[in-house]
Every structure is written in structure tokens, then in C-alpha cells.
mmCIF file of C-alpha atoms and ligand atoms in Angstrom:
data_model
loop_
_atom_site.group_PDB
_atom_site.id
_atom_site.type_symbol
_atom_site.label_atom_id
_atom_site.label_comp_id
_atom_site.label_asym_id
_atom_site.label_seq_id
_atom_site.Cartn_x
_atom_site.Cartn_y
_atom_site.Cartn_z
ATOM 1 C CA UNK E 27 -235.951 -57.481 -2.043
ATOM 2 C CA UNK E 28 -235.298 -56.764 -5.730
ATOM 3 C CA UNK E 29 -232.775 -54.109 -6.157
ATOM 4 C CA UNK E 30 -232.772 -50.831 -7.923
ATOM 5 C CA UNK E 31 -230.554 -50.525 -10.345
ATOM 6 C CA UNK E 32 -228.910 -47.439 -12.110
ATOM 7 C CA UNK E 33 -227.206 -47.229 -15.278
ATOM 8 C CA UNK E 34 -224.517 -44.091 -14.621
ATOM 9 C CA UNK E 35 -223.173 -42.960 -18.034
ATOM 10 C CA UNK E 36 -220.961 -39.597 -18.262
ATOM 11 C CA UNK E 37 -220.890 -37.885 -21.719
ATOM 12 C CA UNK E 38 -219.139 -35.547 -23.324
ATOM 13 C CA UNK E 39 -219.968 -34.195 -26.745
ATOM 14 C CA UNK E 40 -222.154 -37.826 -27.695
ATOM 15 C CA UNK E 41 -224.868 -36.409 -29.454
ATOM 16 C CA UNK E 42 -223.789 -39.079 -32.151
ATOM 17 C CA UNK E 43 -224.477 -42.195 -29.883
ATOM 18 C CA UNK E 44 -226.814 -41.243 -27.319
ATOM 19 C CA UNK E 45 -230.262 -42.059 -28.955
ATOM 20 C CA UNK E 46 -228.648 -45.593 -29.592
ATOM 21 C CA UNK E 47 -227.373 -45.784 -26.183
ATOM 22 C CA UNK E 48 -230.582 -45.601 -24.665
ATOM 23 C CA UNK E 49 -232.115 -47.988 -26.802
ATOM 24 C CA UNK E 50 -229.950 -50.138 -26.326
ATOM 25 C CA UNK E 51 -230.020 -49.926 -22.641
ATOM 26 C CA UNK E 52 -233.743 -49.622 -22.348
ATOM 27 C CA UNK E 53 -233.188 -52.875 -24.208
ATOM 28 C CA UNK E 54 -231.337 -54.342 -21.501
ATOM 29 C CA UNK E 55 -233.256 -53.018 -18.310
ATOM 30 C CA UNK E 56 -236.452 -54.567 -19.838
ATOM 31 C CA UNK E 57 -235.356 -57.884 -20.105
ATOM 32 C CA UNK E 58 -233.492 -57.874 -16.518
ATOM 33 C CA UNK E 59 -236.892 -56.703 -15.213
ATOM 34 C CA UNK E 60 -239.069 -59.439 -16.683
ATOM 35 C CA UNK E 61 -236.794 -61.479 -15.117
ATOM 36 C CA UNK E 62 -237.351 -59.896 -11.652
ATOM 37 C CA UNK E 63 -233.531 -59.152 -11.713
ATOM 38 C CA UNK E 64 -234.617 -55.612 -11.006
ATOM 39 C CA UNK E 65 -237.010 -53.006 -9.728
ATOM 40 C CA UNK E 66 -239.568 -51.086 -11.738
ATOM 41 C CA UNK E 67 -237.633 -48.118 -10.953
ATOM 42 C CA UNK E 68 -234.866 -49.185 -12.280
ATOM 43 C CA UNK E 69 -233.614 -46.231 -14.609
ATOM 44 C CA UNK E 70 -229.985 -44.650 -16.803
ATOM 45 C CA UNK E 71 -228.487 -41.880 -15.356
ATOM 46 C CA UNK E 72 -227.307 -39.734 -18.210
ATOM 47 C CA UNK E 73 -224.538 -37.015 -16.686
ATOM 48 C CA UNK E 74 -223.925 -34.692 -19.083
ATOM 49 C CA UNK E 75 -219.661 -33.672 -18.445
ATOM 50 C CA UNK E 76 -220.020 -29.494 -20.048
ATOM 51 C CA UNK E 77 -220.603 -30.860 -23.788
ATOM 52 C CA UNK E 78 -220.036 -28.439 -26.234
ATOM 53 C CA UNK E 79 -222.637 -29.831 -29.203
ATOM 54 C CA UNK E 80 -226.272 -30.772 -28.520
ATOM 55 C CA UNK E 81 -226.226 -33.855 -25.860
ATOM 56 C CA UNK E 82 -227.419 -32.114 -22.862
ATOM 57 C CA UNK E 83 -230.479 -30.896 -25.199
ATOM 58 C CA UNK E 84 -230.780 -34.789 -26.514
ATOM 59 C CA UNK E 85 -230.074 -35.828 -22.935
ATOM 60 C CA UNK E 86 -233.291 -33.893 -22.123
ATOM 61 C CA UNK E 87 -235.641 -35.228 -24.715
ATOM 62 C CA UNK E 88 -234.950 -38.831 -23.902
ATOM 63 C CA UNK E 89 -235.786 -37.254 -20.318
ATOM 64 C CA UNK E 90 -239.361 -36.340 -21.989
ATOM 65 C CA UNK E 91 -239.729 -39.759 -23.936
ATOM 66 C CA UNK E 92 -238.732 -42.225 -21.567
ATOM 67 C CA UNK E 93 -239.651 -42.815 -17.985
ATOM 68 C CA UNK E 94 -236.446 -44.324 -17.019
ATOM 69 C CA UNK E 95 -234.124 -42.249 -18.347
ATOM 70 C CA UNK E 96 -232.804 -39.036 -15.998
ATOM 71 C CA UNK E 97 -230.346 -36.591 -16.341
ATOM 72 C CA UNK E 98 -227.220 -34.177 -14.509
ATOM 73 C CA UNK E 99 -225.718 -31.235 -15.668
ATOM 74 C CA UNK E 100 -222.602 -30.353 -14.112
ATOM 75 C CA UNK E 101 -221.883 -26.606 -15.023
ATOM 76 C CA UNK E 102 -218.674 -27.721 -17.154
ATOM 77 C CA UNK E 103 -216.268 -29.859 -18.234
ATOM 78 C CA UNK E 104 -214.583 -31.791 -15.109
ATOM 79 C CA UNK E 105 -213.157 -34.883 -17.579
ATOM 80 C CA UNK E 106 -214.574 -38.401 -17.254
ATOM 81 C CA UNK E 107 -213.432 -39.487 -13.425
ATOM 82 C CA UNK E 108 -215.281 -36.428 -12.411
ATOM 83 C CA UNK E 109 -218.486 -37.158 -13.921
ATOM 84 C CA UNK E 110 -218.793 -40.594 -13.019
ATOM 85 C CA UNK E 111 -218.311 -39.858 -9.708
ATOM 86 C CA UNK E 112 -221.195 -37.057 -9.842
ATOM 87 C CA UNK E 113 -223.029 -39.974 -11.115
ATOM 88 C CA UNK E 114 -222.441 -42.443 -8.888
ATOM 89 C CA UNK E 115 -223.151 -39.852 -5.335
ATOM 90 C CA UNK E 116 -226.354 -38.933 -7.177
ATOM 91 C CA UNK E 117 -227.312 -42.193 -7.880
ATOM 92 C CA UNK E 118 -226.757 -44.045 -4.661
ATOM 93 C CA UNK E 119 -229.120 -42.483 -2.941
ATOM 94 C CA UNK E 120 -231.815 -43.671 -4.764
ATOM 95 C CA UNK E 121 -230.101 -46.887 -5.979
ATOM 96 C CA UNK E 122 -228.876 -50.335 -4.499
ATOM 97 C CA UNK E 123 -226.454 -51.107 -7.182
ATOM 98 C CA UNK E 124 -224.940 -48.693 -9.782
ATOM 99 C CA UNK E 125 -223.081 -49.602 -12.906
ATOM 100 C CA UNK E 126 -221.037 -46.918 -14.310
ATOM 101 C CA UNK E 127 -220.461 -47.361 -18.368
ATOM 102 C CA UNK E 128 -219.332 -45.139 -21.253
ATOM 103 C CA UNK E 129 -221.656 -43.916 -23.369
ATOM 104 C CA UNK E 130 -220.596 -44.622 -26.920
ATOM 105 C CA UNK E 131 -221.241 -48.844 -26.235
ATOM 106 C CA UNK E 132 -217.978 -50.199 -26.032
ATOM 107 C CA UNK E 133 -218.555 -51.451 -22.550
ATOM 108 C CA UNK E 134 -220.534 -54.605 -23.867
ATOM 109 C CA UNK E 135 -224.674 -54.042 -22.928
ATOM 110 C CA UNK E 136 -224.745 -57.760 -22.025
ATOM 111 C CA UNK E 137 -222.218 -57.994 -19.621
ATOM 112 C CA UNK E 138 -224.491 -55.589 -17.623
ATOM 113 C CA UNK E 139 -226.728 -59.097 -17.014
ATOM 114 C CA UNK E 140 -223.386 -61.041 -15.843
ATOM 115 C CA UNK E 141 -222.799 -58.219 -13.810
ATOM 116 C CA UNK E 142 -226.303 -58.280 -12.076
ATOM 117 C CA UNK E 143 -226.213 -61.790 -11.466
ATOM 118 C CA UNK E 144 -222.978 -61.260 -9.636
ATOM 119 C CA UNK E 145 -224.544 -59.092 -7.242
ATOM 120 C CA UNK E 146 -227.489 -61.288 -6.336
ATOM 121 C CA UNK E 147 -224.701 -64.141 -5.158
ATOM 122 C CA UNK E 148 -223.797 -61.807 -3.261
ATOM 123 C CA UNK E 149 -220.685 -59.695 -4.277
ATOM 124 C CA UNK E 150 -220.606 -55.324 -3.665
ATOM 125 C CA UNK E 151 -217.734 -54.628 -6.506
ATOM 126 C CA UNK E 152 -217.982 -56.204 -9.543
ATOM 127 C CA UNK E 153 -215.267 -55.594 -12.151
ATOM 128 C CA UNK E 154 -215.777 -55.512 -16.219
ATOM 129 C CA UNK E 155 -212.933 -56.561 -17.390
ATOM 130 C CA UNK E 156 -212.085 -56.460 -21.309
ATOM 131 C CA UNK E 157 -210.709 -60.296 -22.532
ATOM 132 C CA UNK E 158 -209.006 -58.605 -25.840
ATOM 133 C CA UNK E 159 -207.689 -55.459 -27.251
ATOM 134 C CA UNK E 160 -208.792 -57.007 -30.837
ATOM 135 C CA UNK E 161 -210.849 -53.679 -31.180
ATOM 136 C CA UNK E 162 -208.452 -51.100 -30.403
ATOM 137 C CA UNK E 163 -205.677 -49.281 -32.475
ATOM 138 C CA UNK E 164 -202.707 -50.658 -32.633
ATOM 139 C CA UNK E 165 -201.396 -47.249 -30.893
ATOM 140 C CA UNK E 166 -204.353 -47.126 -28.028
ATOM 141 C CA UNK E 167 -203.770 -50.987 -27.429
ATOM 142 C CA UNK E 168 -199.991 -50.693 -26.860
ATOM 143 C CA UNK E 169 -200.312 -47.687 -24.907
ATOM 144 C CA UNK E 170 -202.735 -48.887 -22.840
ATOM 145 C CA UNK E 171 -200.986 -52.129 -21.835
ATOM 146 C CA UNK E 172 -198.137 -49.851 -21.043
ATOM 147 C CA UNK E 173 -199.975 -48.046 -18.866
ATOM 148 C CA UNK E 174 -201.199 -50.681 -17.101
ATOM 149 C CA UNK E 175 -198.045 -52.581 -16.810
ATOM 150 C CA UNK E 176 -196.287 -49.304 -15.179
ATOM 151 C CA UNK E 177 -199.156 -48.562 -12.424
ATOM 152 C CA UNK E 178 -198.227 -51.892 -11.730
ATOM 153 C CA UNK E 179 -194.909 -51.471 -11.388
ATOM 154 C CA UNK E 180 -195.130 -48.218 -9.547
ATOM 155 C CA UNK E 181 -196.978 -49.716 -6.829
ATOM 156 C CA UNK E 182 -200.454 -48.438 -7.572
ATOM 157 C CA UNK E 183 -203.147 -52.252 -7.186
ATOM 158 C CA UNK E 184 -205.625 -51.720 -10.277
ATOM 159 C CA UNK E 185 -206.980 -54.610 -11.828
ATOM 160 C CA UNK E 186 -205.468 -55.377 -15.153
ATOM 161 C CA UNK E 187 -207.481 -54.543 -18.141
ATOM 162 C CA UNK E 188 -210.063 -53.062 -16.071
ATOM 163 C CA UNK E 189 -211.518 -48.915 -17.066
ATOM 164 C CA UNK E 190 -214.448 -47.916 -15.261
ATOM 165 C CA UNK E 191 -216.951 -50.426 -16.416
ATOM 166 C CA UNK E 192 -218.015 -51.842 -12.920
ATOM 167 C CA UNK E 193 -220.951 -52.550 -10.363
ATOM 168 C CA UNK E 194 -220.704 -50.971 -6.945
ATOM 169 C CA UNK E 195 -223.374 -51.586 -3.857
ATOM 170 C CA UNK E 196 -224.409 -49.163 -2.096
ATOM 171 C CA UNK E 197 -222.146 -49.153 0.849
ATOM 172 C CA UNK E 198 -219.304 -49.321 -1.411
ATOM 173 C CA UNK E 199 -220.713 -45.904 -2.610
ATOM 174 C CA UNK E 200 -221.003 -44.568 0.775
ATOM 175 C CA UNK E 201 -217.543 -45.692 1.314
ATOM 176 C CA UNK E 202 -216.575 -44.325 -1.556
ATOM 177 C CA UNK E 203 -217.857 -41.218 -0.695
ATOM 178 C CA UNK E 204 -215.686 -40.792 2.242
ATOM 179 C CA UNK E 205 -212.378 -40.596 -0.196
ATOM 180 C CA UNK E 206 -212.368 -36.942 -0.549
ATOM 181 C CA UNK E 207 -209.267 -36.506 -2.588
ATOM 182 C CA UNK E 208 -208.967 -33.797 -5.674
ATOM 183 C CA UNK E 209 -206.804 -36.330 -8.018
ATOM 184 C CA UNK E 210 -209.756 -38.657 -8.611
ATOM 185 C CA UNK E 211 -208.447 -41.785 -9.874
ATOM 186 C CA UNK E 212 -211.416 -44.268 -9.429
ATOM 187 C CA UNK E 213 -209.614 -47.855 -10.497
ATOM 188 C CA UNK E 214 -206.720 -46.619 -8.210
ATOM 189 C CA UNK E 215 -209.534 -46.088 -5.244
ATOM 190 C CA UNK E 216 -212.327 -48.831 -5.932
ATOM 191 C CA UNK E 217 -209.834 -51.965 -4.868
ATOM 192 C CA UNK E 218 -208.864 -49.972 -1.600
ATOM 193 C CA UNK E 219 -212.337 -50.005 0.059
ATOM 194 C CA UNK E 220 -212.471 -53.492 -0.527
ATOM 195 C CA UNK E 221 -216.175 -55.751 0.112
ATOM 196 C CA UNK E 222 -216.431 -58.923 -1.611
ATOM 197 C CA UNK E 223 -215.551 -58.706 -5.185
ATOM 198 C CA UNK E 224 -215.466 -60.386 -8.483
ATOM 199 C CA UNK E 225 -214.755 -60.040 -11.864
ATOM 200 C CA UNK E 226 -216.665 -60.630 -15.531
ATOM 201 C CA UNK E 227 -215.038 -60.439 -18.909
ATOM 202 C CA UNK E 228 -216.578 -59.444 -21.594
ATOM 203 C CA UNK E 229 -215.382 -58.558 -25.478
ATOM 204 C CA UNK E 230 -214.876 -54.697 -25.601
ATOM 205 C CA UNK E 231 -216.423 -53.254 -29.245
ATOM 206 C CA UNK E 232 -215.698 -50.473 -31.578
ATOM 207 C CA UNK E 233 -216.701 -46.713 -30.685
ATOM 208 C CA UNK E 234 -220.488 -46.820 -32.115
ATOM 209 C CA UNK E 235 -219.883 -43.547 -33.553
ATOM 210 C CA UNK E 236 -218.143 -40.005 -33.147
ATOM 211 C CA UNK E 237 -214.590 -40.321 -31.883
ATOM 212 C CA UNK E 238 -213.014 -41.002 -28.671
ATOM 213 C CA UNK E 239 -212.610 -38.005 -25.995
ATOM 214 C CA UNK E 240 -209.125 -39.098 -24.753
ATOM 215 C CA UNK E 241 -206.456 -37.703 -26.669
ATOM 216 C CA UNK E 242 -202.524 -38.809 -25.959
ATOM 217 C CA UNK E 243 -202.616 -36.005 -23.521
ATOM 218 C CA UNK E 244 -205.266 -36.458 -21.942
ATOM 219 C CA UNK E 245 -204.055 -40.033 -21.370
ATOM 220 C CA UNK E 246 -200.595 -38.884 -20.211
ATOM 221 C CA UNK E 247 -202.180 -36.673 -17.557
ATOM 222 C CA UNK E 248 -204.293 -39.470 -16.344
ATOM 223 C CA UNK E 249 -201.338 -41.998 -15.710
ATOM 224 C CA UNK E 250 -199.383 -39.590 -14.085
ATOM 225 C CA UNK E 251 -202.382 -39.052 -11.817
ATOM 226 C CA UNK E 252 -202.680 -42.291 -11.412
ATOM 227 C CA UNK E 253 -199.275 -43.004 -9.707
ATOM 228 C CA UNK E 254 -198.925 -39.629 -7.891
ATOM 229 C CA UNK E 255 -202.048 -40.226 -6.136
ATOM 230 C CA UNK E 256 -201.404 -43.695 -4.977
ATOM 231 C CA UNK E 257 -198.005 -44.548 -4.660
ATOM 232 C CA UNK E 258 -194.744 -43.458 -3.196
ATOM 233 C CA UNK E 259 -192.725 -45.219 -5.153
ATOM 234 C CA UNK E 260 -191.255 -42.854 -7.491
ATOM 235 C CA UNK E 261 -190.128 -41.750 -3.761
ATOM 236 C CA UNK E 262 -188.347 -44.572 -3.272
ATOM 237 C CA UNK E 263 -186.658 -44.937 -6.547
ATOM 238 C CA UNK E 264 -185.148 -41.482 -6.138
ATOM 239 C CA UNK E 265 -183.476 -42.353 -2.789
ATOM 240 C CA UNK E 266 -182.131 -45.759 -4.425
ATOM 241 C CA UNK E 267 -180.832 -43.729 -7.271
ATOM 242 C CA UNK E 268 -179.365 -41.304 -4.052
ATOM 243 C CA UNK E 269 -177.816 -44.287 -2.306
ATOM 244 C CA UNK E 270 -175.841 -45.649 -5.629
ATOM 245 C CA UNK E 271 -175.114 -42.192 -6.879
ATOM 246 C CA UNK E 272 -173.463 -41.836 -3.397
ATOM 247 C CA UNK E 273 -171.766 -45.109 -3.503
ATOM 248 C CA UNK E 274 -170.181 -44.174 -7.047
ATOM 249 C CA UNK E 275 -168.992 -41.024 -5.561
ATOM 250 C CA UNK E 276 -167.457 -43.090 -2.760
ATOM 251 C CA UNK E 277 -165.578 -44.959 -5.163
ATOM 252 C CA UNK E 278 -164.583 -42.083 -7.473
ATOM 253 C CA UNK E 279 -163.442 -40.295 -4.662
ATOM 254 C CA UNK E 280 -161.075 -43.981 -3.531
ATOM 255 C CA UNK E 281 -160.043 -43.555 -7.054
ATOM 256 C CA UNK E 282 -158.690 -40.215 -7.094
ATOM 257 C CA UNK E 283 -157.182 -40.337 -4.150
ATOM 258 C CA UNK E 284 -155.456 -43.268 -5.022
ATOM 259 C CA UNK E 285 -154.374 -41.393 -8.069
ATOM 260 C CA UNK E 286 -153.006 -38.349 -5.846
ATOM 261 C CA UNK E 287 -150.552 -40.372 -3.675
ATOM 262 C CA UNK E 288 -149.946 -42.787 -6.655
ATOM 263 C CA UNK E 289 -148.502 -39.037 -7.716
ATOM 264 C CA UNK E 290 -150.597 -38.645 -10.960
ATOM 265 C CA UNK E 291 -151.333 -35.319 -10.765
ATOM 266 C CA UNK E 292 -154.543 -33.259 -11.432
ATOM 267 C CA UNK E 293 -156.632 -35.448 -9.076
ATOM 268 C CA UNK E 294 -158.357 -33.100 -7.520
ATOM 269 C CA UNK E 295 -160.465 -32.195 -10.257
ATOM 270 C CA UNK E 296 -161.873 -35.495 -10.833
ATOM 271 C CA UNK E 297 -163.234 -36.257 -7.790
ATOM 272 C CA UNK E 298 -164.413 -32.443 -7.910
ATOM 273 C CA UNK E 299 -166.123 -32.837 -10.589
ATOM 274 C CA UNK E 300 -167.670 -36.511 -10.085
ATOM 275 C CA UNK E 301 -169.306 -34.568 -6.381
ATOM 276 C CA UNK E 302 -170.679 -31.688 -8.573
ATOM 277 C CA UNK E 303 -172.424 -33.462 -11.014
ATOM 278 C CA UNK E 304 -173.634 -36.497 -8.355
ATOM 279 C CA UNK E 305 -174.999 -33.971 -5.991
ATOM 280 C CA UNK E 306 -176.550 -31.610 -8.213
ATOM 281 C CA UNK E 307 -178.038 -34.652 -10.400
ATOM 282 C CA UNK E 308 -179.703 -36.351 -6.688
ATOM 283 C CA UNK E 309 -180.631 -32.569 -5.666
ATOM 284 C CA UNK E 310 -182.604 -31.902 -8.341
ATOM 285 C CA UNK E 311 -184.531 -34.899 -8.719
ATOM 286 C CA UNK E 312 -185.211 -34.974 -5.117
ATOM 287 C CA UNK E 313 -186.369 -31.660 -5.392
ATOM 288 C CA UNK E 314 -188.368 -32.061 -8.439
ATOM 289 C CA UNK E 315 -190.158 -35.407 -6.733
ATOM 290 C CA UNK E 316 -190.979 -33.601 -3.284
ATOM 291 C CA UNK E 317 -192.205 -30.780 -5.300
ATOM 292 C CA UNK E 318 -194.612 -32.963 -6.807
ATOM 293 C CA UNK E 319 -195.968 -34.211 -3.421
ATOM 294 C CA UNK E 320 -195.680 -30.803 -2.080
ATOM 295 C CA UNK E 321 -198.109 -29.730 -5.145
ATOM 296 C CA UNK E 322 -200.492 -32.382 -4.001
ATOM 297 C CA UNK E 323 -200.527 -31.642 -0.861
ATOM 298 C CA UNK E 324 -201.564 -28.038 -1.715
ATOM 299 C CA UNK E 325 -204.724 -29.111 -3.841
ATOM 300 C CA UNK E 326 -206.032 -31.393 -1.473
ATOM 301 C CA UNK E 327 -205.622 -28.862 1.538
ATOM 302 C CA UNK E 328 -207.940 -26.741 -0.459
ATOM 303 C CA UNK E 329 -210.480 -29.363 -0.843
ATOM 304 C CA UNK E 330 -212.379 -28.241 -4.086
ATOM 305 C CA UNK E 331 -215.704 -29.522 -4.725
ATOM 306 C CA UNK E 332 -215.098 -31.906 -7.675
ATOM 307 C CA UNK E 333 -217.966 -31.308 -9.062
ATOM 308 C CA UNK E 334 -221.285 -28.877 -8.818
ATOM 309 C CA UNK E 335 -224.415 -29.728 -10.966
ATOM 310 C CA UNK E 336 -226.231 -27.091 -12.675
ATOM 311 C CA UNK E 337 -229.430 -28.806 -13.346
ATOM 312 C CA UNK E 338 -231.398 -31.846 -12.274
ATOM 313 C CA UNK E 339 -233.931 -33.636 -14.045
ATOM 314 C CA UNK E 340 -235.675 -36.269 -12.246
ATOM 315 C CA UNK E 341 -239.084 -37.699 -10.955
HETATM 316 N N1 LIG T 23 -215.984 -38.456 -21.142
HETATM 317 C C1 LIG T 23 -216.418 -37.494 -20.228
HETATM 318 N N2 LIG T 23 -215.653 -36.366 -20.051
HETATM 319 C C2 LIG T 23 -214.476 -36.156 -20.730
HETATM 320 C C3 LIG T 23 -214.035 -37.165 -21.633
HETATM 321 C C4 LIG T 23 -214.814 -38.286 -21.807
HETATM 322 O O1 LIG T 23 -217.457 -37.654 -19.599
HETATM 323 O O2 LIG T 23 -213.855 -35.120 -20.515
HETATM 324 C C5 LIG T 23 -216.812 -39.676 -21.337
HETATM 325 C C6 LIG T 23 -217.203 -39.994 -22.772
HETATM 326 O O3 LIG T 23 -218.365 -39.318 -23.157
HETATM 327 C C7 LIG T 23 -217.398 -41.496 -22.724
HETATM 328 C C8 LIG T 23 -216.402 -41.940 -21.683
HETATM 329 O O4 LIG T 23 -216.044 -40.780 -20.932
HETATM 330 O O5 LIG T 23 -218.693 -41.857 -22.304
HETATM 331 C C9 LIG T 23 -215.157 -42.570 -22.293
HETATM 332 O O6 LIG T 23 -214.590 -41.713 -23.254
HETATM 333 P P1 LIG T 23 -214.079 -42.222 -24.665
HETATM 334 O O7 LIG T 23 -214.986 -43.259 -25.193
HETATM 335 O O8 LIG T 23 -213.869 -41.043 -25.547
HETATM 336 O O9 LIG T 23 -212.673 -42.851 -24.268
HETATM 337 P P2 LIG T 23 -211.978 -44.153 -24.894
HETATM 338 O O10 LIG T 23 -213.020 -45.212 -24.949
HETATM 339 O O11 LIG T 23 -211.487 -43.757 -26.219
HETATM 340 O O12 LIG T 23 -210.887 -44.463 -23.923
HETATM 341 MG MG1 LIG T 24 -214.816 -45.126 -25.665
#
């Protein structure tokens, strides 16, 4: 059976890129389905994340030219993870394979072929994975590797180099579907359902046009999702830090004992001292830590829809 494929692309404010988006991608779906690597109905899947300039209104004329092109709304701005994921539930269930991309073509078009021939030998997950950083500020590259390096070393298993360029089955999106959690973090969550995967590489380009949508903070806030969501680590580094700080207290206190009977005066204060600041120091970082699990614990208990989608446009 050939599968249907759809093209899931979340957009915020890309009024700039969108027209050569789709022709570029209308490009690409052509060609894959004169080669019978896909069905007819094969279509992009334009979700529009609460733009503030004109793309839902370009989003819907592209709807009107072009038979393969649809379209979601969600009501407002839910940031990137958020809108793929609308995406990807919407498209699923009319879709064998979905390949999520960003819309301003820095994901390379081609790979999407690599990426489809992947899935016919067989494999559900198939990760785009960028072979250089040539392309990338000198700030945004650094930071980047950073960030990957540290989800590394915080326990969190994402696959180096990878964003959220990738191919997923169906039944990876029905498992996927099943992981209702509030702090979406998609590379975090895609390697724990698992199903044979693989990876392509491909050379990441400059933003076509406008500029990008992820600010320092925005990046910040997203790392520190990242590892709160998926690893317990920081958990474990506090207690370590407990056991030492404890330790050196243990030997403070040896020492000013020793300097009591040793009859050098004012040793109380010392080791008074050294227990103030050691306990206070553990206690609040403790605290701090299990607040931020605590706080976690309170959003997903309320289990928010992540999303809700205004409009639909389809056929
Ligand atoms: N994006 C989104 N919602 C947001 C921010 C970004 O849907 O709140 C989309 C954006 O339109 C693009 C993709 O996420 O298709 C990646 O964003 P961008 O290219 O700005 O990030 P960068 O490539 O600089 O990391
Ligand atoms: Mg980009």
C-alpha cells in the first residue's frame, strides 16, 4: 500500500516564507508521487501557532490555490512544541507517516525523500539530524551545543543535533498520543516510545527570510523544560552536594573540637558557624529543587488541554 504522507509545519508570524514554503514543498511531494513513494492524497499541514501578521490569512489562500495544502488555527500562541503536536494528532488520523518541519526551510526539502525511503525499509521514527552548524551564529551554534551537551549530562536521552525535523508512523503517533504531560518536550519524549528507528543527516540552511522566533529566553525556558520534565538528576546532585556538605561539617566539627581540648579557645563558634551556613546552604537548595517538582506536579494534576483549534480547513 502506498502511504499517505503529511507535511506538519507550525508557524508563527511567517508571512515572509510561506508562499516559498509551499512551493517548495509542492515541489517535493510531486516528485515523491511520480515515483509512487506516496499517495495522491498526500498533502502540508500548515498550523498556524496565534500569528500576529497575515499568515493565517496567507495560510488560507494557499488553502484556495492548492489542493494539497490544509490548514489549523489554534486560538493563540502555545510556542512551537505545542503546535507541532496539534499537527501531528490532526494529522495522524488521516496520515500513515507525518514529517514535522519548520516553516522558514532550514530543515533541508530533500532530506524529506531520504526520510521517505527510510520508512518504506521499514523504520516508524526517523530522525533529521543536522551534519554542521556552518549556518548558524556563532552565538546560536555555541549555545546550542551547550544545550545539548547538558541534557546529556543531566540524564535526559535526545539525539545529538537533532530539533524536531523527523518522520513518525502512525502508531508512534498513537503512542505518542498517550504522553499526556503539560511540559511538552517532544525530542525528550520521541526516543522513549521507541519502534525501529534511524537517522538521516542532512546540511541545515539559512532562515529563508524574516527572523527566527526563539529568542535567548525563549531558549532558556525550553532547556530548563527539557531537564525538569525528564530527569531527576538535578535530584540527585543536590543530595551528593548534601552528603559532602555533611561530611565537611563532620570534619569541621573534628576540627574544633580538637581545637577546644587542644585549649584554643573560641571553638565553639567555628563549628557554630560551619553548621549554620552547611545546613541552611543544603536546606535551601533542597527546598528550592522539590519546589520545582512540586510545581510540576501541580500543572500536570490539572491536565490542561495543550492546545484547542479555532478553525479547520480541510477537504
Ligand atoms: N514557531 C511556532 N511558535 C512559536 C515559535 C516558533 O510555531 O512560538 C515555529 C516557527 O514558525 C518555525 C519553527 O517554529 O516554523 C522554528 O522557529 P524558528 O525558525 O524561529 O527557530 P530557530 O530555527 O531559529 O531555532
Ligand atoms: Mg528556524
Amino acid at each position: 500500500m502506498i502511504p499517505v504522507l503529511y507535511l506538519v509545519i507550525p508557524c508563527y508570524n511567517e508571512e515572509e516564507v510561506l508562499r516559498e514554503t509551499t512551493r517548495q514543498l509542492l515541489e517535493r511531494l510531486k516528485v515523491l508521487k511520480e515515483n509512487g513513494k506516496i499517495a495522491e492524497d498526500s498533502r502540508i499541514l500548515y498550523v498556524n501557532d496565534g500569528s500576529g501578521d497575515k499568515t493565517w490569512e496567507l495560510i488560507s489562500s494557499l488553502y484556495e490555490e492548492h489542493d494539497e495544502v490544509s490548514g489549523l488555527n489554534l486560538s493563540r500562541n502555545r510556542g512551537h512544541q505545542n503546535a507541532v503536536l496539534a499537527g501531528l494528532m490532526y494529522a495522524k488520523e488521516c496520515a500513515d507517516a507525518v514529517i514535522s518541519l519548520d516553516a522558514d526551510l532550514q530543515d533541508d526539502v530533500k532530506t524529506i525523500d531520504k526520510m521517505m525511503e527510510e520508512y518504506h525499509s521499514g523504520f516508524d521514527i526517523v530522525y533529521g539530524v543536522r551534519n554542521s552548524r556552518k549556518t548558524d551564529s556563532f552565538f546560536k551554534k555555541n549555545t546550542a551545543q551547550a544545550f545539548y551537551k547538558f541534557m546529556r549530562m543531566m540524564g535526559v536521552d535526545i539525539i545529538y543535533n537533532h530539533a524536531d525535523f523527523r518522520l513518525m508512523s502512525k502508531r508512534v503517533l498513537d503512542e505518542l498520543e498517550h504522553y499526556k504531560e503539560v511540559n511538552l518536550f517532544l525530542r525528550g519524549i520521541v526516543p522513549l516510545i521507541g519502534f525501529p528507528s534511524t537517522c538521516v543527516y542532512y546540511e541545515r540552511h539559512e532562515r529563508f527570510a524574516g527572523e527566527s522566533k526563539y529568542p535567548l529566553r525563549k531558549m532558556l525556558s525550553f532547556a530548563v523544560n527539557g531537564i525538569t520534565s525528564f530527569s531527576t538528576k538535578p535530584i540527585r546532585l543536590i543530595t551528593t552536594l548534601g552528603f559532602v556538605i555533611c561530611l565537611v561539617s563532620v570534619v569541621m566539627l573534628i576540627y574544633s573540637l580538637a581545637s577546644y581540648f587542644a585549649g584554643r579557645a573560641e571553638s565553639g563558634w567555628s563549628s557554630l558557624i560551619v553548621s549554620i551556613w552547611a545546613l541552611g546552604g543544603l536546606q535551601l537548595s533542597a527546598i528550592g529543587i522539590i519546589g520545582e517538582y512540586i510545581g510540576k506536579m501541580y500543572l500536570e494534576t490539572k491536565e490542561r488541554p495543550k492546545f484547542c483549534i479555532q478553525d479547520i480547513l480541510d477537504r
